[in-house]
Structure formats: structure tokens, C-alpha cells
Amino acid sequence: MKKIRIAIFASGTGSNAINMIRFFENHPSIEVGFVLSNKSDAPVLNAAQALGVEVKCYDNKKVADGDFLVSLCQEHKIDWVVLAGYLRLIPTKLIEAFPEKIINLHPSLLPNYGGKGMFGSHVHKAVIENKETESGITIHFVNQEFDKGKIIAQFRCTIAENEGVSDLEKKIRYLEQGYLPTVIQNTILA
Ligand code: GRF
């Protein structure tokens, strides 16, 4: 039987992409079809390739072309797209072709600290500056507006008074590594 196929989009280190690749490596019904990046020097590309996953790299102009991304996903029989540290806007045509089938990981408790410019350490910096006592991760469907699609799951961590940006970043990565693959699996198989 054909497995359900995921495309992972990632722009950087790819710790989440790699964690998902490992999780789905011998999965009975889900597999990673390819990893796409908009950055040719993104460490995720070599790391994914080393694990035997097909990688694709296109410039920002190409990844803004919805028709191109739709045919690429169709060619590779992709059923779901997961954005793991992917920093470009998803073209409307791809969203329309994959309704509630594109999932994003965001390193805050949305709707707080979401939207344009809120990515990576910018998020954690803002959270710490505002003296928040908790933060967390949000896994959500992607719609036309940055970080505003329906929330699938959230996981929280507390922030102590003396904690800095890098402490928070570690806690967020711990949540991401622990929860993202299973949430993806459960959402796909629901
Ligand atoms: C993660 O914190 C993710 O939540 C955010 O960007 C970071 C990407 O990390 N959107 P990595 O590339 O998966 O290591």
C-alpha cells in the first residue's frame, strides 16, 4: 500500500526536519518524500541527504511560485507539507491545493508573538523582554495569514526570572524535539 508522503520545508539547521526524518524512517504508513530549502547553504540539506532523503533547493523567487510548488508536490505524490523552521511565505496556490494539509511549527504560544518578523530568536528575545512567565510551541495549520491558521496543539514551558534568550531557546527546542513528530503523525492519521 502507498504510504502517506510528507514534504518538509526548512530554511536552516533543520533539527526538527532531521528529528522527523528519523521518526518516520521505518514508519508503517508515513514517509518523508523530500526536504525542500530556499537556502543552498542550509545545513538541513546535507543532514537530510546523509539520511537518504531526497533534497531540493530553490531560490526565493522559485519558492514564491505557487504553480511550481504545486506541480513539484504532485510529481512526488506528496500528501502533506510540514514547515519546520521555514522562513518564506507559502504561496496561496499551494495552500489551496493542500487545504488543512500544511502544518507549521512556531516557537511561541500563538496568537502571542506571531506574525511577520517573529521567527527564531526574535521570538524568544521579545518574550524575555516582556518578562513573560511562560512560553511554548504551537503546531498549526497554515492559511493565508502568517501564523494565524487553526491551532492543532500547544505545549508550554515556564520561564524563571533569571532566564535569558538562550535558556528559553533550549526549552523550546526540547519541546519541539519531544512533540512535533508525534503530533504530525497523529494529525495525519486522525
Ligand atoms: C525552531 O525553533 C522552529 O520552531 C522555528 O525555527 C526553529 C528552526 O529550528 N520556526 P531548526 O531549523 O528545525 O533546527
PDB file of C-alpha atoms and ligand atoms in Angstrom:
ATOM      1  CA  MET A   1       0.000   0.000   0.000  1.00  0.00           C
ATOM      2  CA  LYS A   2       1.217   3.516  -0.799  1.00  0.00           C
ATOM      3  CA  LYS A   3       2.476   5.332   2.262  1.00  0.00           C
ATOM      4  CA  ILE A   4       1.258   8.848   3.077  1.00  0.00           C
ATOM      5  CA  ARG A   5       4.018  11.166   1.898  1.00  0.00           C
ATOM      6  CA  ILE A   6       5.258  14.325   3.626  1.00  0.00           C
ATOM      7  CA  ALA A   7       7.370  17.116   2.177  1.00  0.00           C
ATOM      8  CA  ILE A   8       9.357  19.020   4.797  1.00  0.00           C
ATOM      9  CA  PHE A   9      10.246  22.656   4.089  1.00  0.00           C
ATOM     10  CA  ALA A  10      13.140  24.056   6.151  1.00  0.00           C
ATOM     11  CA  SER A  11      15.448  27.059   5.830  1.00  0.00           C
ATOM     12  CA  GLY A  12      18.156  26.447   8.395  1.00  0.00           C
ATOM     13  CA  THR A  13      19.746  23.959  10.762  1.00  0.00           C
ATOM     14  CA  GLY A  14      16.914  21.523  10.404  1.00  0.00           C
ATOM     15  CA  SER A  15      16.961  19.915  13.835  1.00  0.00           C
ATOM     16  CA  ASN A  16      13.201  19.462  13.524  1.00  0.00           C
ATOM     17  CA  ALA A  17      13.374  18.176   9.960  1.00  0.00           C
ATOM     18  CA  ILE A  18      16.030  15.632  10.956  1.00  0.00           C
ATOM     19  CA  ASN A  19      14.047  14.575  14.012  1.00  0.00           C
ATOM     20  CA  MET A  20      11.031  13.941  11.774  1.00  0.00           C
ATOM     21  CA  ILE A  21      13.070  12.047   9.189  1.00  0.00           C
ATOM     22  CA  ARG A  22      14.352   9.729  11.938  1.00  0.00           C
ATOM     23  CA  PHE A  23      10.892   9.327  13.449  1.00  0.00           C
ATOM     24  CA  PHE A  24       9.291   8.349  10.134  1.00  0.00           C
ATOM     25  CA  GLU A  25      12.256   6.268   8.898  1.00  0.00           C
ATOM     26  CA  ASN A  26      10.610   2.873   9.423  1.00  0.00           C
ATOM     27  CA  HIS A  27       7.071   4.083   9.902  1.00  0.00           C
ATOM     28  CA  PRO A  28       4.411   1.650   8.668  1.00  0.00           C
ATOM     29  CA  SER A  29       2.231   4.225   6.897  1.00  0.00           C
ATOM     30  CA  ILE A  30       4.004   7.608   6.612  1.00  0.00           C
ATOM     31  CA  GLU A  31       7.235   8.547   4.812  1.00  0.00           C
ATOM     32  CA  VAL A  32       9.202  11.695   4.032  1.00  0.00           C
ATOM     33  CA  GLY A  33       9.156  12.331   0.274  1.00  0.00           C
ATOM     34  CA  PHE A  34      11.668  15.153   0.154  1.00  0.00           C
ATOM     35  CA  VAL A  35      13.127  18.084   2.053  1.00  0.00           C
ATOM     36  CA  LEU A  36      12.980  21.486   0.386  1.00  0.00           C
ATOM     37  CA  SER A  37      15.035  24.521   1.313  1.00  0.00           C
ATOM     38  CA  ASN A  38      15.260  28.052  -0.055  1.00  0.00           C
ATOM     39  CA  LYS A  39      18.878  28.320   1.127  1.00  0.00           C
ATOM     40  CA  SER A  40      21.624  26.482  -0.714  1.00  0.00           C
ATOM     41  CA  ASP A  41      23.900  26.522   2.353  1.00  0.00           C
ATOM     42  CA  ALA A  42      21.252  25.361   4.813  1.00  0.00           C
ATOM     43  CA  PRO A  43      22.779  22.586   6.965  1.00  0.00           C
ATOM     44  CA  VAL A  44      19.477  20.713   6.729  1.00  0.00           C
ATOM     45  CA  LEU A  45      20.244  19.777   3.111  1.00  0.00           C
ATOM     46  CA  ASN A  46      23.393  17.744   3.839  1.00  0.00           C
ATOM     47  CA  ALA A  47      21.944  16.286   7.002  1.00  0.00           C
ATOM     48  CA  ALA A  48      18.776  15.079   5.253  1.00  0.00           C
ATOM     49  CA  GLN A  49      20.741  13.710   2.310  1.00  0.00           C
ATOM     50  CA  ALA A  50      23.011  11.797   4.677  1.00  0.00           C
ATOM     51  CA  LEU A  51      19.890  10.087   5.993  1.00  0.00           C
ATOM     52  CA  GLY A  52      18.929   9.041   2.472  1.00  0.00           C
ATOM     53  CA  VAL A  53      16.198  11.620   1.878  1.00  0.00           C
ATOM     54  CA  GLU A  54      15.880  13.441  -1.432  1.00  0.00           C
ATOM     55  CA  VAL A  55      16.637  17.155  -1.062  1.00  0.00           C
ATOM     56  CA  LYS A  56      15.605  20.105  -3.206  1.00  0.00           C
ATOM     57  CA  CYS A  57      16.878  23.637  -3.148  1.00  0.00           C
ATOM     58  CA  TYR A  58      15.361  26.614  -4.962  1.00  0.00           C
ATOM     59  CA  ASP A  59      15.850  30.360  -4.712  1.00  0.00           C
ATOM     60  CA  ASN A  60      13.301  32.689  -3.130  1.00  0.00           C
ATOM     61  CA  LYS A  61      11.755  33.568  -6.485  1.00  0.00           C
ATOM     62  CA  LYS A  62      11.096  29.929  -7.285  1.00  0.00           C
ATOM     63  CA  VAL A  63       9.598  29.098  -3.869  1.00  0.00           C
ATOM     64  CA  ALA A  64       7.207  32.035  -4.269  1.00  0.00           C
ATOM     65  CA  ASP A  65       5.817  30.413  -7.417  1.00  0.00           C
ATOM     66  CA  GLY A  66       2.699  28.544  -6.313  1.00  0.00           C
ATOM     67  CA  ASP A  67       2.196  26.678  -9.594  1.00  0.00           C
ATOM     68  CA  PHE A  68       5.755  25.399  -9.416  1.00  0.00           C
ATOM     69  CA  LEU A  69       5.379  24.136  -5.843  1.00  0.00           C
ATOM     70  CA  VAL A  70       2.012  22.510  -6.583  1.00  0.00           C
ATOM     71  CA  SER A  71       3.431  20.548  -9.534  1.00  0.00           C
ATOM     72  CA  LEU A  72       6.559  19.620  -7.586  1.00  0.00           C
ATOM     73  CA  CYS A  73       4.429  18.187  -4.770  1.00  0.00           C
ATOM     74  CA  GLN A  74       2.123  16.424  -7.221  1.00  0.00           C
ATOM     75  CA  GLU A  75       5.054  14.909  -9.122  1.00  0.00           C
ATOM     76  CA  HIS A  76       6.367  13.491  -5.862  1.00  0.00           C
ATOM     77  CA  LYS A  77       2.926  12.303  -4.753  1.00  0.00           C
ATOM     78  CA  ILE A  78       3.053  14.463  -1.630  1.00  0.00           C
ATOM     79  CA  ASP A  79       0.019  14.375   0.660  1.00  0.00           C
ATOM     80  CA  TRP A  80       1.131  16.708   3.476  1.00  0.00           C
ATOM     81  CA  VAL A  81       3.622  19.558   3.865  1.00  0.00           C
ATOM     82  CA  VAL A  82       5.354  20.330   7.167  1.00  0.00           C
ATOM     83  CA  LEU A  83       7.125  23.650   7.680  1.00  0.00           C
ATOM     84  CA  ALA A  84       9.944  23.237  10.187  1.00  0.00           C
ATOM     85  CA  GLY A  85      11.925  26.435  10.504  1.00  0.00           C
ATOM     86  CA  TYR A  86      10.876  27.542   7.019  1.00  0.00           C
ATOM     87  CA  LEU A  87      11.058  31.294   6.644  1.00  0.00           C
ATOM     88  CA  ARG A  88       9.259  32.090   3.389  1.00  0.00           C
ATOM     89  CA  LEU A  89       5.589  32.805   2.844  1.00  0.00           C
ATOM     90  CA  ILE A  90       3.660  29.853   1.400  1.00  0.00           C
ATOM     91  CA  PRO A  91       2.035  30.822  -1.913  1.00  0.00           C
ATOM     92  CA  THR A  92      -1.771  30.855  -1.925  1.00  0.00           C
ATOM     93  CA  LYS A  93      -1.925  28.277  -4.711  1.00  0.00           C
ATOM     94  CA  LEU A  94      -0.116  25.707  -2.585  1.00  0.00           C
ATOM     95  CA  ILE A  95      -2.421  26.414   0.368  1.00  0.00           C
ATOM     96  CA  GLU A  96      -5.446  25.992  -1.891  1.00  0.00           C
ATOM     97  CA  ALA A  97      -4.085  22.745  -3.326  1.00  0.00           C
ATOM     98  CA  PHE A  98      -3.412  21.357   0.185  1.00  0.00           C
ATOM     99  CA  PRO A  99      -6.271  22.621   2.376  1.00  0.00           C
ATOM    100  CA  GLU A 100      -5.564  21.779   6.046  1.00  0.00           C
ATOM    101  CA  LYS A 101      -2.662  19.663   4.860  1.00  0.00           C
ATOM    102  CA  ILE A 102       0.133  22.177   5.507  1.00  0.00           C
ATOM    103  CA  ILE A 103       1.373  22.341   9.088  1.00  0.00           C
ATOM    104  CA  ASN A 104       3.718  24.874  10.651  1.00  0.00           C
ATOM    105  CA  LEU A 105       5.764  24.782  13.829  1.00  0.00           C
ATOM    106  CA  HIS A 106       6.018  28.105  15.656  1.00  0.00           C
ATOM    107  CA  PRO A 107       8.213  28.693  18.725  1.00  0.00           C
ATOM    108  CA  SER A 108       5.684  30.640  20.845  1.00  0.00           C
ATOM    109  CA  LEU A 109       2.199  30.289  22.235  1.00  0.00           C
ATOM    110  CA  LEU A 110       0.225  31.765  19.333  1.00  0.00           C
ATOM    111  CA  PRO A 111      -1.542  34.136  18.918  1.00  0.00           C
ATOM    112  CA  ASN A 112       1.191  35.717  21.047  1.00  0.00           C
ATOM    113  CA  TYR A 113       4.499  36.507  19.374  1.00  0.00           C
ATOM    114  CA  GLY A 114       3.434  35.505  15.881  1.00  0.00           C
ATOM    115  CA  GLY A 115       3.346  37.284  12.537  1.00  0.00           C
ATOM    116  CA  LYS A 116       5.917  38.842  10.283  1.00  0.00           C
ATOM    117  CA  GLY A 117       9.436  39.085  11.685  1.00  0.00           C
ATOM    118  CA  MET A 118       8.585  36.778  14.577  1.00  0.00           C
ATOM    119  CA  PHE A 119      10.868  33.828  13.994  1.00  0.00           C
ATOM    120  CA  GLY A 120      13.733  32.058  15.762  1.00  0.00           C
ATOM    121  CA  SER A 121      15.497  34.089  18.433  1.00  0.00           C
ATOM    122  CA  HIS A 122      13.438  37.239  17.626  1.00  0.00           C
ATOM    123  CA  VAL A 123      10.507  35.483  19.255  1.00  0.00           C
ATOM    124  CA  HIS A 124      12.453  34.437  22.344  1.00  0.00           C
ATOM    125  CA  LYS A 125      14.004  37.891  22.707  1.00  0.00           C
ATOM    126  CA  ALA A 126      10.585  39.560  22.668  1.00  0.00           C
ATOM    127  CA  VAL A 127       9.195  37.034  25.166  1.00  0.00           C
ATOM    128  CA  ILE A 128      12.091  37.617  27.588  1.00  0.00           C
ATOM    129  CA  GLU A 129      11.962  41.420  27.175  1.00  0.00           C
ATOM    130  CA  ASN A 130       8.279  41.389  28.069  1.00  0.00           C
ATOM    131  CA  LYS A 131       9.063  39.377  31.205  1.00  0.00           C
ATOM    132  CA  GLU A 132       6.639  36.620  30.309  1.00  0.00           C
ATOM    133  CA  THR A 133       6.491  33.790  32.831  1.00  0.00           C
ATOM    134  CA  GLU A 134       5.738  31.136  30.223  1.00  0.00           C
ATOM    135  CA  SER A 135       6.220  30.374  26.554  1.00  0.00           C
ATOM    136  CA  GLY A 136       5.953  27.288  24.401  1.00  0.00           C
ATOM    137  CA  ILE A 137       5.378  25.950  20.922  1.00  0.00           C
ATOM    138  CA  THR A 138       2.392  25.956  18.601  1.00  0.00           C
ATOM    139  CA  ILE A 139       1.723  23.439  15.848  1.00  0.00           C
ATOM    140  CA  HIS A 140      -0.923  24.809  13.490  1.00  0.00           C
ATOM    141  CA  PHE A 141      -2.425  24.611  10.019  1.00  0.00           C
ATOM    142  CA  VAL A 142      -1.191  27.177   7.534  1.00  0.00           C
ATOM    143  CA  ASN A 143      -3.607  29.624   5.941  1.00  0.00           C
ATOM    144  CA  GLN A 144      -3.098  32.871   4.020  1.00  0.00           C
ATOM    145  CA  GLU A 145      -2.045  34.865   7.079  1.00  0.00           C
ATOM    146  CA  PHE A 146       1.291  34.338   8.819  1.00  0.00           C
ATOM    147  CA  ASP A 147       0.855  32.237  11.995  1.00  0.00           C
ATOM    148  CA  LYS A 148      -2.933  32.554  12.065  1.00  0.00           C
ATOM    149  CA  GLY A 149      -4.182  29.140  10.916  1.00  0.00           C
ATOM    150  CA  LYS A 150      -6.170  26.767  13.134  1.00  0.00           C
ATOM    151  CA  ILE A 151      -4.157  25.548  16.124  1.00  0.00           C
ATOM    152  CA  ILE A 152      -3.570  21.800  16.325  1.00  0.00           C
ATOM    153  CA  ALA A 153      -1.570  21.628  19.563  1.00  0.00           C
ATOM    154  CA  GLN A 154       0.391  23.768  22.012  1.00  0.00           C
ATOM    155  CA  PHE A 155       2.985  22.785  24.612  1.00  0.00           C
ATOM    156  CA  ARG A 156       4.177  25.095  27.382  1.00  0.00           C
ATOM    157  CA  CYS A 157       7.246  25.778  29.453  1.00  0.00           C
ATOM    158  CA  THR A 158       7.773  28.130  32.376  1.00  0.00           C
ATOM    159  CA  ILE A 159      10.331  30.939  32.369  1.00  0.00           C
ATOM    160  CA  ALA A 160      12.150  31.755  35.594  1.00  0.00           C
ATOM    161  CA  GLU A 161      13.039  35.382  36.402  1.00  0.00           C
ATOM    162  CA  ASN A 162      16.763  34.997  35.741  1.00  0.00           C
ATOM    163  CA  GLU A 163      16.435  33.168  32.423  1.00  0.00           C
ATOM    164  CA  GLY A 164      17.779  34.593  29.189  1.00  0.00           C
ATOM    165  CA  VAL A 165      17.097  34.111  25.485  1.00  0.00           C
ATOM    166  CA  SER A 166      19.373  31.078  25.142  1.00  0.00           C
ATOM    167  CA  ASP A 167      17.801  29.330  28.155  1.00  0.00           C
ATOM    168  CA  LEU A 168      14.378  29.793  26.633  1.00  0.00           C
ATOM    169  CA  GLU A 169      15.597  28.647  23.251  1.00  0.00           C
ATOM    170  CA  LYS A 170      16.835  25.373  24.826  1.00  0.00           C
ATOM    171  CA  LYS A 171      13.473  24.757  26.465  1.00  0.00           C
ATOM    172  CA  ILE A 172      11.640  25.441  23.207  1.00  0.00           C
ATOM    173  CA  ARG A 173      13.903  23.078  21.273  1.00  0.00           C
ATOM    174  CA  TYR A 174      13.295  20.413  23.915  1.00  0.00           C
ATOM    175  CA  LEU A 175       9.515  20.765  23.432  1.00  0.00           C
ATOM    176  CA  GLU A 176       9.889  20.715  19.642  1.00  0.00           C
ATOM    177  CA  GLN A 177      12.044  17.602  19.650  1.00  0.00           C
ATOM    178  CA  GLY A 178       9.694  15.844  22.038  1.00  0.00           C
ATOM    179  CA  TYR A 179       6.373  16.655  20.453  1.00  0.00           C
ATOM    180  CA  LEU A 180       6.491  17.628  16.771  1.00  0.00           C
ATOM    181  CA  PRO A 181       6.809  14.186  15.113  1.00  0.00           C
ATOM    182  CA  THR A 182       4.027  12.561  17.149  1.00  0.00           C
ATOM    183  CA  VAL A 183       1.667  15.496  16.633  1.00  0.00           C
ATOM    184  CA  ILE A 184       2.319  15.319  12.891  1.00  0.00           C
ATOM    185  CA  GLN A 185       1.735  11.572  12.896  1.00  0.00           C
ATOM    186  CA  ASN A 186      -1.480  11.830  14.937  1.00  0.00           C
ATOM    187  CA  THR A 187      -2.849  14.675  12.819  1.00  0.00           C
ATOM    188  CA  ILE A 188      -2.176  12.783   9.595  1.00  0.00           C
ATOM    189  CA  LEU A 189      -3.682   9.570  10.884  1.00  0.00           C
ATOM    190  CA  ALA A 190      -6.664  11.192  12.645  1.00  0.00           C
TER     191      ALA A 190
HETATM  192  C1  GRF B   1      12.600  26.251  15.508  1.00  0.00           C
HETATM  193  O1  GRF B   1      12.672  26.855  16.765  1.00  0.00           O
HETATM  194  C2  GRF B   1      11.214  26.432  14.930  1.00  0.00           C
HETATM  195  O2  GRF B   1      10.207  26.444  15.880  1.00  0.00           O
HETATM  196  C3  GRF B   1      11.324  27.790  14.309  1.00  0.00           C
HETATM  197  O3  GRF B   1      12.635  27.859  13.795  1.00  0.00           O
HETATM  198  C4  GRF B   1      13.466  26.971  14.510  1.00  0.00           C
HETATM  199  C5  GRF B   1      14.053  26.052  13.495  1.00  0.00           C
HETATM  200  O4  GRF B   1      14.969  25.188  14.000  1.00  0.00           O
HETATM  201  N1  GRF B   1      10.240  28.103  13.469  1.00  0.00           N
HETATM  202  P1  GRF B   1      15.548  24.008  13.122  1.00  0.00           P
HETATM  203  O5  GRF B   1      15.986  24.557  11.784  1.00  0.00           O
HETATM  204  O6  GRF B   1      14.487  22.960  12.991  1.00  0.00           O
HETATM  205  O7  GRF B   1      16.732  23.499  13.902  1.00  0.00           O
END
